[in-house]
Structure formats: C-alpha cells, structure tokens
Amino acid sequence: MFKQTYTSFKRVHFTRNNLLQGNNGRRSSKNRVFRQVWCSCVATLTVNGDCEHSCACKNGPGPRADTTRWDCWKDVKQEAELALKLNSAAFYGDLYQLKSLIRAGADPNKTDYDGRSPLHLAASRGYEDITLYLIQESVDVNIKDKLGNTPLLEAIKNGNDRVATLLVKEGATLSIENAGTFLCTVVAKGDSDFLKRLLNNGIDPNSKDYDQRTPLHVASSEGLYLLARQLVEAGANVLKKDRWGNTPLDEALVCGNKMLIKLLEDAKTSQMSSFLNSSKEIKGSLY
C-alpha cells in the first residue's frame, strides 16, 4: 500500500488534484490510488507531523469509511486551528486568550509548521507572564524548533534577560547545534552584547568550528579586544590550537594589536600557572 506523511492541508489537496487530473480512461485507477493516499495522510496529518490519528480504510470504500475519514479530518483540522490560535495569542501577548484556549483543550506543547511552540514565541517577545503560565502548564522548556532553536536561545537573542532567567530556573539549558560555528559567527559580527548574554547563560567559550578554531581565535585574528577580553574572562583557553596549529596568541601577533597581545600573554601566564599547580596537586594525591 502506498503511504506518505502529509504535514499541511495544502499538500493533501495538491496531491488529490494531481491524482484526479488526466483522461477518463485513467481516472478510475487514480481514484483508487487517491483513496489509499487519503487514508494514509489523514492518519498522519497533525500540526507537527506526529502520527496521533488512525483511521485505516480496512473496511474499504463506503459510507462508514467516509464518515470515519471525515471525522478524523475534522479532528486534525480543529487541532491545527487551536495550535495556530495558541501561537497567535503567545505572539501578541494575549494571556487571557491563551488561558481560554488551553482550558478548551488546546495542547501548549503543540508546534507550528516551523516547529515553534507558544513558549518559543513568548520567550522571543519577552512576555514574562505568558512564559510563567506556560511553565506552570508543564510545557517542555527545552523544546527545539526545526532550526534547533530553544525558547532560552530565543530569549537571549532578543535581549529578554528576565525571561531567560525564568527559563533557566526551570531547567532550561543553552543547547546549540554547532555551537563553535555559531559563537565564531557572533564574534565575527562584533556583537559583544549578544556574546555576553550567551556566556552568562552557560555556553562553552572553547567551542570549536569545523577548522578547530575557537571564538578567541576569531577575536584575536580580527583584533577585537573587547570580545577577546569577554572570552578570556569566561574561561577561553589561549593555548587551544586550530587545525593549522595556531593559537589565539599566534593570531594576535599576526594582527599586531598590542593591547590584545598583552591580554593574551597575561592570560597565557595565568593559565600555565594554574595548569602547573593542578598537575602538582594531582601528583601529590597519588603519593
């Protein structure tokens, strides 16, 4: 049996129209295929693509099967509409509407076509009251959209520190796919405020990109003293080597920024001293 998952009503109608086009001689066979597609798509069509409905056409065509399929279709459509209304209420800060929808049975964990939940939208807009209410409704604070963004990252991106604090208190963690590349891009743009918020919320300053370069490598090569200082203060290692064997200090020497060179030389001395002391402590504990 031909099966396919559909994630939007438009795709269902598009498939139906394509199947039913053509000459009359082939129309009946296309109708049979469409009945199979209809059964499969209604069984799996939800807001976020999860399979939560089952209306297999095991009884074949007929009034009873048609009624079952229509009931499933109505359930899916209603669920989709509720999810969109929830996200709309979260986006516009309408707490009253949001509460009403959830009391009416809307699931606050449902997502839209981009995988964004009401919490994503509330966090990005900085709505503390809606964020707190959704947390009380036991939503997943670490849910990711299709781009891998979490509500915490949305709050940090938009400078909503109070919302970010609320999320962290409830167990939200700053999980970013390809964190090294992400951080290096932030540094290359010179966005010190965003970098500060990321570091304050626990991102690893020693994350590496595909060339094994850390954000400190980028800051040093570009002569970005302020960002380099932020990274060093957050624990960035000046001894890390990229794929070519260069350290951030090597990059700074090529750049020629004297203040930056001194910053990294002082950090190198401090980090080497800490490393030696740690080695002595480890040796002492072995004897």
mmCIF file of C-alpha atoms in Angstrom:
data_model
loop_
_atom_site.group_PDB
_atom_site.id
_atom_site.type_symbol
_atom_site.label_atom_id
_atom_site.label_comp_id
_atom_site.label_asym_id
_atom_site.label_seq_id
_atom_site.Cartn_x
_atom_site.Cartn_y
_atom_site.Cartn_z
ATOM 1 C CA MET A 1 0.000 0.000 0.000
ATOM 2 C CA PHE A 2 1.257 3.443 -0.908
ATOM 3 C CA LYS A 3 1.954 5.520 2.202
ATOM 4 C CA GLN A 4 3.140 9.060 2.708
ATOM 5 C CA THR A 5 3.085 11.527 5.565
ATOM 6 C CA TYR A 6 1.490 14.914 4.958
ATOM 7 C CA THR A 7 2.127 17.918 7.163
ATOM 8 C CA SER A 8 -0.146 20.512 5.602
ATOM 9 C CA PHE A 9 -3.670 20.629 4.253
ATOM 10 C CA LYS A 10 -2.424 22.271 1.051
ATOM 11 C CA ARG A 11 -0.283 19.230 0.267
ATOM 12 C CA VAL A 12 -3.281 16.943 0.672
ATOM 13 C CA HIS A 13 -5.386 18.943 -1.789
ATOM 14 C CA PHE A 14 -2.421 19.297 -4.159
ATOM 15 C CA THR A 15 -1.956 15.513 -4.212
ATOM 16 C CA ARG A 16 -5.682 14.930 -4.708
ATOM 17 C CA ASN A 17 -5.854 17.354 -7.639
ATOM 18 C CA ASN A 18 -2.822 15.812 -9.313
ATOM 19 C CA LEU A 19 -4.168 12.303 -8.900
ATOM 20 C CA LEU A 20 -7.571 13.162 -10.339
ATOM 21 C CA GLN A 21 -6.274 15.025 -13.407
ATOM 22 C CA GLY A 22 -5.912 13.271 -16.768
ATOM 23 C CA ASN A 23 -8.089 11.412 -19.267
ATOM 24 C CA ASN A 24 -11.188 9.472 -18.309
ATOM 25 C CA GLY A 25 -9.602 6.119 -19.057
ATOM 26 C CA ARG A 26 -7.137 6.526 -16.214
ATOM 27 C CA ARG A 27 -9.483 8.308 -13.792
ATOM 28 C CA SER A 28 -10.757 5.191 -12.006
ATOM 29 C CA SER A 29 -7.260 3.865 -11.263
ATOM 30 C CA LYS A 30 -6.218 7.288 -9.961
ATOM 31 C CA ASN A 31 -9.278 7.335 -7.748
ATOM 32 C CA ARG A 32 -8.194 4.044 -6.200
ATOM 33 C CA VAL A 33 -4.710 5.434 -5.532
ATOM 34 C CA PHE A 34 -6.199 8.598 -4.062
ATOM 35 C CA ARG A 35 -8.327 6.585 -1.615
ATOM 36 C CA GLN A 36 -5.127 4.936 -0.376
ATOM 37 C CA VAL A 37 -3.298 8.256 -0.115
ATOM 38 C CA TRP A 38 -6.269 9.854 1.659
ATOM 39 C CA CYS A 39 -6.322 7.087 4.247
ATOM 40 C CA SER A 40 -2.596 7.408 4.930
ATOM 41 C CA CYS A 41 -2.455 11.202 5.041
ATOM 42 C CA VAL A 42 -5.456 11.605 7.338
ATOM 43 C CA ALA A 43 -3.935 9.022 9.645
ATOM 44 C CA THR A 44 -0.742 11.013 9.996
ATOM 45 C CA LEU A 45 -1.640 14.655 9.390
ATOM 46 C CA THR A 46 -1.227 16.785 12.514
ATOM 47 C CA VAL A 47 0.178 20.213 13.266
ATOM 48 C CA ASN A 48 3.713 18.986 13.885
ATOM 49 C CA GLY A 49 3.664 15.860 11.751
ATOM 50 C CA ASP A 50 3.277 13.379 14.617
ATOM 51 C CA CYS A 51 1.109 10.374 13.958
ATOM 52 C CA GLU A 52 -1.671 10.547 16.503
ATOM 53 C CA HIS A 53 -4.731 9.602 14.459
ATOM 54 C CA SER A 54 -5.655 6.240 12.990
ATOM 55 C CA CYS A 55 -8.433 5.743 10.525
ATOM 56 C CA ALA A 56 -7.265 2.872 8.352
ATOM 57 C CA CYS A 57 -9.575 2.099 5.476
ATOM 58 C CA LYS A 58 -9.668 -1.593 6.312
ATOM 59 C CA ASN A 59 -13.388 -1.781 5.577
ATOM 60 C CA GLY A 60 -12.878 -0.430 2.069
ATOM 61 C CA PRO A 61 -14.842 2.385 0.493
ATOM 62 C CA GLY A 62 -18.319 3.106 1.676
ATOM 63 C CA PRO A 63 -20.420 5.440 3.818
ATOM 64 C CA ARG A 64 -18.941 4.152 7.082
ATOM 65 C CA ALA A 65 -15.338 4.592 5.929
ATOM 66 C CA ASP A 66 -16.143 8.027 4.513
ATOM 67 C CA THR A 67 -17.656 9.094 7.845
ATOM 68 C CA THR A 68 -14.591 7.856 9.744
ATOM 69 C CA ARG A 69 -12.245 9.713 7.424
ATOM 70 C CA TRP A 70 -14.305 12.882 7.673
ATOM 71 C CA ASP A 71 -14.316 12.695 11.485
ATOM 72 C CA CYS A 72 -10.530 12.279 11.501
ATOM 73 C CA TRP A 73 -10.174 15.191 9.105
ATOM 74 C CA LYS A 74 -12.274 17.423 11.341
ATOM 75 C CA ASP A 75 -10.258 16.424 14.422
ATOM 76 C CA VAL A 76 -6.966 17.186 12.688
ATOM 77 C CA LYS A 77 -8.229 20.492 11.329
ATOM 78 C CA GLN A 78 -9.530 21.540 14.741
ATOM 79 C CA GLU A 79 -6.214 20.617 16.365
ATOM 80 C CA ALA A 80 -4.296 22.624 13.774
ATOM 81 C CA GLU A 81 -6.518 25.654 14.259
ATOM 82 C CA LEU A 82 -6.148 25.501 18.053
ATOM 83 C CA ALA A 83 -2.359 25.314 17.777
ATOM 84 C CA LEU A 84 -2.252 28.321 15.451
ATOM 85 C CA LYS A 85 -4.530 30.287 17.775
ATOM 86 C CA LEU A 86 -2.293 29.394 20.727
ATOM 87 C CA ASN A 87 0.805 30.621 18.918
ATOM 88 C CA SER A 88 -1.004 33.782 17.861
ATOM 89 C CA ALA A 89 -2.033 34.502 21.457
ATOM 90 C CA ALA A 90 1.537 33.896 22.651
ATOM 91 C CA PHE A 91 2.973 36.149 19.937
ATOM 92 C CA TYR A 92 0.662 39.057 20.718
ATOM 93 C CA GLY A 93 0.897 38.671 24.496
ATOM 94 C CA ASP A 94 -2.776 37.798 24.972
ATOM 95 C CA LEU A 95 -2.644 35.829 28.230
ATOM 96 C CA TYR A 96 -6.438 35.733 28.605
ATOM 97 C CA GLN A 97 -6.902 34.178 25.161
ATOM 98 C CA LEU A 98 -4.057 31.739 25.785
ATOM 99 C CA LYS A 99 -5.607 30.532 29.049
ATOM 100 C CA SER A 100 -9.026 30.176 27.414
ATOM 101 C CA LEU A 101 -7.638 28.041 24.598
ATOM 102 C CA ILE A 102 -5.724 25.748 26.938
ATOM 103 C CA ARG A 103 -8.792 25.315 29.139
ATOM 104 C CA ALA A 104 -10.724 24.424 25.985
ATOM 105 C CA GLY A 105 -8.303 21.575 25.331
ATOM 106 C CA ALA A 106 -5.511 23.103 23.248
ATOM 107 C CA ASP A 107 -2.134 21.448 23.845
ATOM 108 C CA PRO A 108 0.519 24.083 24.761
ATOM 109 C CA ASN A 109 3.259 21.707 23.590
ATOM 110 C CA LYS A 110 1.976 21.612 20.015
ATOM 111 C CA THR A 111 4.103 23.369 17.413
ATOM 112 C CA ASP A 112 3.516 25.122 14.107
ATOM 113 C CA TYR A 113 4.974 24.264 10.690
ATOM 114 C CA ASP A 114 8.372 25.635 11.793
ATOM 115 C CA GLY A 115 8.335 23.592 14.990
ATOM 116 C CA ARG A 116 7.804 26.704 17.112
ATOM 117 C CA SER A 117 5.774 26.335 20.295
ATOM 118 C CA PRO A 118 3.913 29.066 22.212
ATOM 119 C CA LEU A 119 6.898 29.160 24.590
ATOM 120 C CA HIS A 120 9.271 29.952 21.708
ATOM 121 C CA LEU A 121 7.132 32.939 20.761
ATOM 122 C CA ALA A 122 6.563 34.199 24.305
ATOM 123 C CA ALA A 123 10.300 33.980 25.031
ATOM 124 C CA SER A 124 11.257 35.782 21.827
ATOM 125 C CA ARG A 125 8.786 38.585 22.577
ATOM 126 C CA GLY A 126 9.784 38.897 26.236
ATOM 127 C CA TYR A 127 6.394 38.122 27.802
ATOM 128 C CA GLU A 128 7.166 37.088 31.368
ATOM 129 C CA ASP A 129 3.536 36.434 32.340
ATOM 130 C CA ILE A 130 2.894 34.092 29.426
ATOM 131 C CA THR A 131 6.237 32.351 29.903
ATOM 132 C CA LEU A 132 5.473 31.772 33.583
ATOM 133 C CA TYR A 133 1.967 30.491 32.820
ATOM 134 C CA LEU A 134 3.250 28.053 30.187
ATOM 135 C CA ILE A 135 5.883 26.796 32.625
ATOM 136 C CA GLN A 136 3.104 26.194 35.165
ATOM 137 C CA GLU A 137 1.322 24.177 32.464
ATOM 138 C CA SER A 138 4.373 21.871 32.401
ATOM 139 C CA VAL A 139 5.487 22.640 28.859
ATOM 140 C CA ASP A 140 8.865 21.406 27.644
ATOM 141 C CA VAL A 141 11.282 24.281 28.351
ATOM 142 C CA ASN A 142 13.976 22.722 26.140
ATOM 143 C CA ILE A 143 11.808 22.071 23.085
ATOM 144 C CA LYS A 144 13.580 22.785 19.778
ATOM 145 C CA ASP A 145 12.105 24.164 16.583
ATOM 146 C CA LYS A 146 13.115 22.903 13.150
ATOM 147 C CA LEU A 147 16.198 25.129 13.174
ATOM 148 C CA GLY A 148 17.329 23.783 16.550
ATOM 149 C CA ASN A 149 16.393 26.924 18.494
ATOM 150 C CA THR A 150 15.134 26.593 22.064
ATOM 151 C CA PRO A 151 12.968 29.114 23.958
ATOM 152 C CA LEU A 152 16.045 30.071 26.014
ATOM 153 C CA LEU A 153 18.051 30.891 22.898
ATOM 154 C CA GLU A 154 15.133 32.949 21.567
ATOM 155 C CA ALA A 155 15.036 34.936 24.809
ATOM 156 C CA ILE A 156 18.799 35.516 24.729
ATOM 157 C CA LYS A 157 18.797 36.526 21.054
ATOM 158 C CA ASN A 158 16.226 39.211 21.715
ATOM 159 C CA GLY A 159 17.778 40.521 24.930
ATOM 160 C CA ASN A 160 14.969 39.277 27.174
ATOM 161 C CA ASP A 161 17.132 38.564 30.207
ATOM 162 C CA ARG A 162 14.290 38.266 32.726
ATOM 163 C CA VAL A 163 12.555 35.638 30.613
ATOM 164 C CA ALA A 164 15.876 33.831 30.168
ATOM 165 C CA THR A 165 16.325 33.784 33.952
ATOM 166 C CA LEU A 166 12.832 32.304 34.385
ATOM 167 C CA LEU A 167 13.619 29.554 31.901
ATOM 168 C CA VAL A 168 16.990 28.708 33.451
ATOM 169 C CA LYS A 169 15.379 28.411 36.892
ATOM 170 C CA GLU A 170 13.005 25.829 35.413
ATOM 171 C CA GLY A 171 15.804 23.728 33.960
ATOM 172 C CA ALA A 172 16.297 25.253 30.523
ATOM 173 C CA THR A 173 19.789 24.727 29.134
ATOM 174 C CA LEU A 174 21.558 26.532 26.321
ATOM 175 C CA SER A 175 21.909 23.755 23.770
ATOM 176 C CA ILE A 176 23.053 24.953 20.344
ATOM 177 C CA GLU A 177 23.859 22.725 17.388
ATOM 178 C CA ASN A 178 27.343 23.509 16.032
ATOM 179 C CA ALA A 179 27.943 25.832 18.973
ATOM 180 C CA GLY A 180 31.502 26.591 17.860
ATOM 181 C CA THR A 181 30.460 27.837 14.438
ATOM 182 C CA PHE A 182 27.581 29.757 15.995
ATOM 183 C CA LEU A 183 29.844 31.511 18.532
ATOM 184 C CA CYS A 184 32.541 32.266 15.965
ATOM 185 C CA THR A 185 29.900 33.936 13.793
ATOM 186 C CA VAL A 186 28.685 36.048 16.722
ATOM 187 C CA VAL A 187 32.262 37.161 17.431
ATOM 188 C CA ALA A 188 32.992 37.892 13.761
ATOM 189 C CA LYS A 189 29.963 40.203 13.731
ATOM 190 C CA GLY A 190 31.365 42.044 16.758
ATOM 191 C CA ASP A 191 28.158 41.561 18.752
ATOM 192 C CA SER A 192 29.542 41.948 22.277
ATOM 193 C CA ASP A 193 26.119 42.254 23.946
ATOM 194 C CA PHE A 194 24.846 39.016 22.448
ATOM 195 C CA LEU A 195 28.141 37.287 23.271
ATOM 196 C CA LYS A 196 27.874 38.444 26.882
ATOM 197 C CA ARG A 197 24.346 37.046 27.209
ATOM 198 C CA LEU A 198 25.414 33.725 25.695
ATOM 199 C CA LEU A 199 28.393 33.426 28.033
ATOM 200 C CA ASN A 200 26.306 34.389 31.063
ATOM 201 C CA ASN A 201 23.888 31.584 30.230
ATOM 202 C CA GLY A 202 26.492 28.873 30.110
ATOM 203 C CA ILE A 203 27.691 28.453 26.538
ATOM 204 C CA ASP A 204 31.182 26.940 26.309
ATOM 205 C CA PRO A 205 33.671 29.660 25.249
ATOM 206 C CA ASN A 206 36.036 26.940 23.987
ATOM 207 C CA SER A 207 33.573 25.511 21.445
ATOM 208 C CA LYS A 208 35.257 24.874 18.090
ATOM 209 C CA ASP A 209 34.163 25.257 14.489
ATOM 210 C CA TYR A 210 34.975 22.904 11.579
ATOM 211 C CA ASP A 211 38.554 24.250 11.426
ATOM 212 C CA GLN A 212 39.041 23.692 15.168
ATOM 213 C CA ARG A 213 39.039 27.450 15.659
ATOM 214 C CA THR A 214 37.573 28.833 18.867
ATOM 215 C CA PRO A 215 35.786 32.184 19.206
ATOM 216 C CA LEU A 216 39.015 33.509 20.746
ATOM 217 C CA HIS A 217 40.885 32.628 17.539
ATOM 218 C CA VAL A 218 38.411 34.758 15.589
ATOM 219 C CA ALA A 219 38.508 37.679 18.019
ATOM 220 C CA SER A 220 42.324 37.618 18.033
ATOM 221 C CA SER A 221 42.682 37.478 14.258
ATOM 222 C CA GLU A 222 40.266 40.403 13.855
ATOM 223 C CA GLY A 223 41.808 42.495 16.639
ATOM 224 C CA LEU A 224 38.574 42.550 18.652
ATOM 225 C CA TYR A 225 39.991 43.376 22.073
ATOM 226 C CA LEU A 226 36.686 43.793 23.934
ATOM 227 C CA LEU A 227 35.274 40.471 22.740
ATOM 228 C CA ALA A 228 38.582 38.706 23.388
ATOM 229 C CA ARG A 229 38.556 40.021 26.960
ATOM 230 C CA GLN A 230 34.989 38.784 27.441
ATOM 231 C CA LEU A 231 36.005 35.337 26.240
ATOM 232 C CA VAL A 232 39.133 35.186 28.404
ATOM 233 C CA GLU A 233 37.159 36.249 31.480
ATOM 234 C CA ALA A 234 34.642 33.490 30.701
ATOM 235 C CA GLY A 235 37.415 30.881 30.631
ATOM 236 C CA ALA A 236 38.532 30.767 26.993
ATOM 237 C CA ASN A 237 41.803 28.854 26.636
ATOM 238 C CA VAL A 238 44.572 30.854 24.925
ATOM 239 C CA LEU A 239 46.565 27.650 24.331
ATOM 240 C CA LYS A 240 43.995 25.953 22.091
ATOM 241 C CA LYS A 241 45.281 25.138 18.604
ATOM 242 C CA ASP A 242 43.321 25.169 15.361
ATOM 243 C CA ARG A 243 43.796 22.659 12.530
ATOM 244 C CA TRP A 244 46.929 24.507 11.394
ATOM 245 C CA GLY A 245 48.472 24.512 14.876
ATOM 246 C CA ASN A 246 47.896 28.206 15.579
ATOM 247 C CA THR A 247 46.815 29.530 18.976
ATOM 248 C CA PRO A 248 44.816 32.719 19.602
ATOM 249 C CA LEU A 249 48.075 34.378 20.676
ATOM 250 C CA ASP A 250 49.632 33.485 17.309
ATOM 251 C CA GLU A 251 46.670 35.143 15.596
ATOM 252 C CA ALA A 252 47.047 38.260 17.754
ATOM 253 C CA LEU A 253 50.754 38.544 16.912
ATOM 254 C CA VAL A 254 49.909 38.499 13.198
ATOM 255 C CA CYS A 255 47.155 41.073 13.750
ATOM 256 C CA GLY A 256 49.514 43.354 15.669
ATOM 257 C CA ASN A 257 47.059 44.728 18.251
ATOM 258 C CA LYS A 258 49.368 45.467 21.208
ATOM 259 C CA MET A 259 46.623 45.622 23.834
ATOM 260 C CA LEU A 260 45.254 42.310 22.626
ATOM 261 C CA ILE A 261 48.698 40.700 22.596
ATOM 262 C CA LYS A 262 49.308 41.771 26.201
ATOM 263 C CA LEU A 263 45.868 40.480 27.243
ATOM 264 C CA LEU A 264 46.576 37.058 25.777
ATOM 265 C CA GLU A 265 50.148 36.885 27.084
ATOM 266 C CA ASP A 266 48.909 37.637 30.612
ATOM 267 C CA ALA A 267 46.150 35.062 30.207
ATOM 268 C CA LYS A 268 48.683 32.510 28.951
ATOM 269 C CA THR A 269 50.891 33.053 32.009
ATOM 270 C CA SER A 270 47.912 32.706 34.328
ATOM 271 C CA GLN A 271 46.588 29.591 32.617
ATOM 272 C CA MET A 272 50.006 27.938 32.520
ATOM 273 C CA SER A 273 50.429 28.641 36.234
ATOM 274 C CA SER A 274 47.021 27.139 37.001
ATOM 275 C CA PHE A 275 47.864 24.093 34.899
ATOM 276 C CA LEU A 276 51.168 23.532 36.724
ATOM 277 C CA ASN A 277 49.519 23.905 40.129
ATOM 278 C CA SER A 278 46.833 21.423 39.149
ATOM 279 C CA SER A 279 49.492 18.962 37.980
ATOM 280 C CA LYS A 280 51.305 19.238 41.318
ATOM 281 C CA GLU A 281 48.081 18.642 43.212
ATOM 282 C CA ILE A 282 47.342 15.552 41.133
ATOM 283 C CA LYS A 283 50.850 14.180 41.679
ATOM 284 C CA GLY A 284 50.587 14.891 45.394
ATOM 285 C CA SER A 285 47.335 12.972 45.658
ATOM 286 C CA LEU A 286 48.972 9.921 44.054
ATOM 287 C CA TYR A 287 51.620 9.598 46.776
#
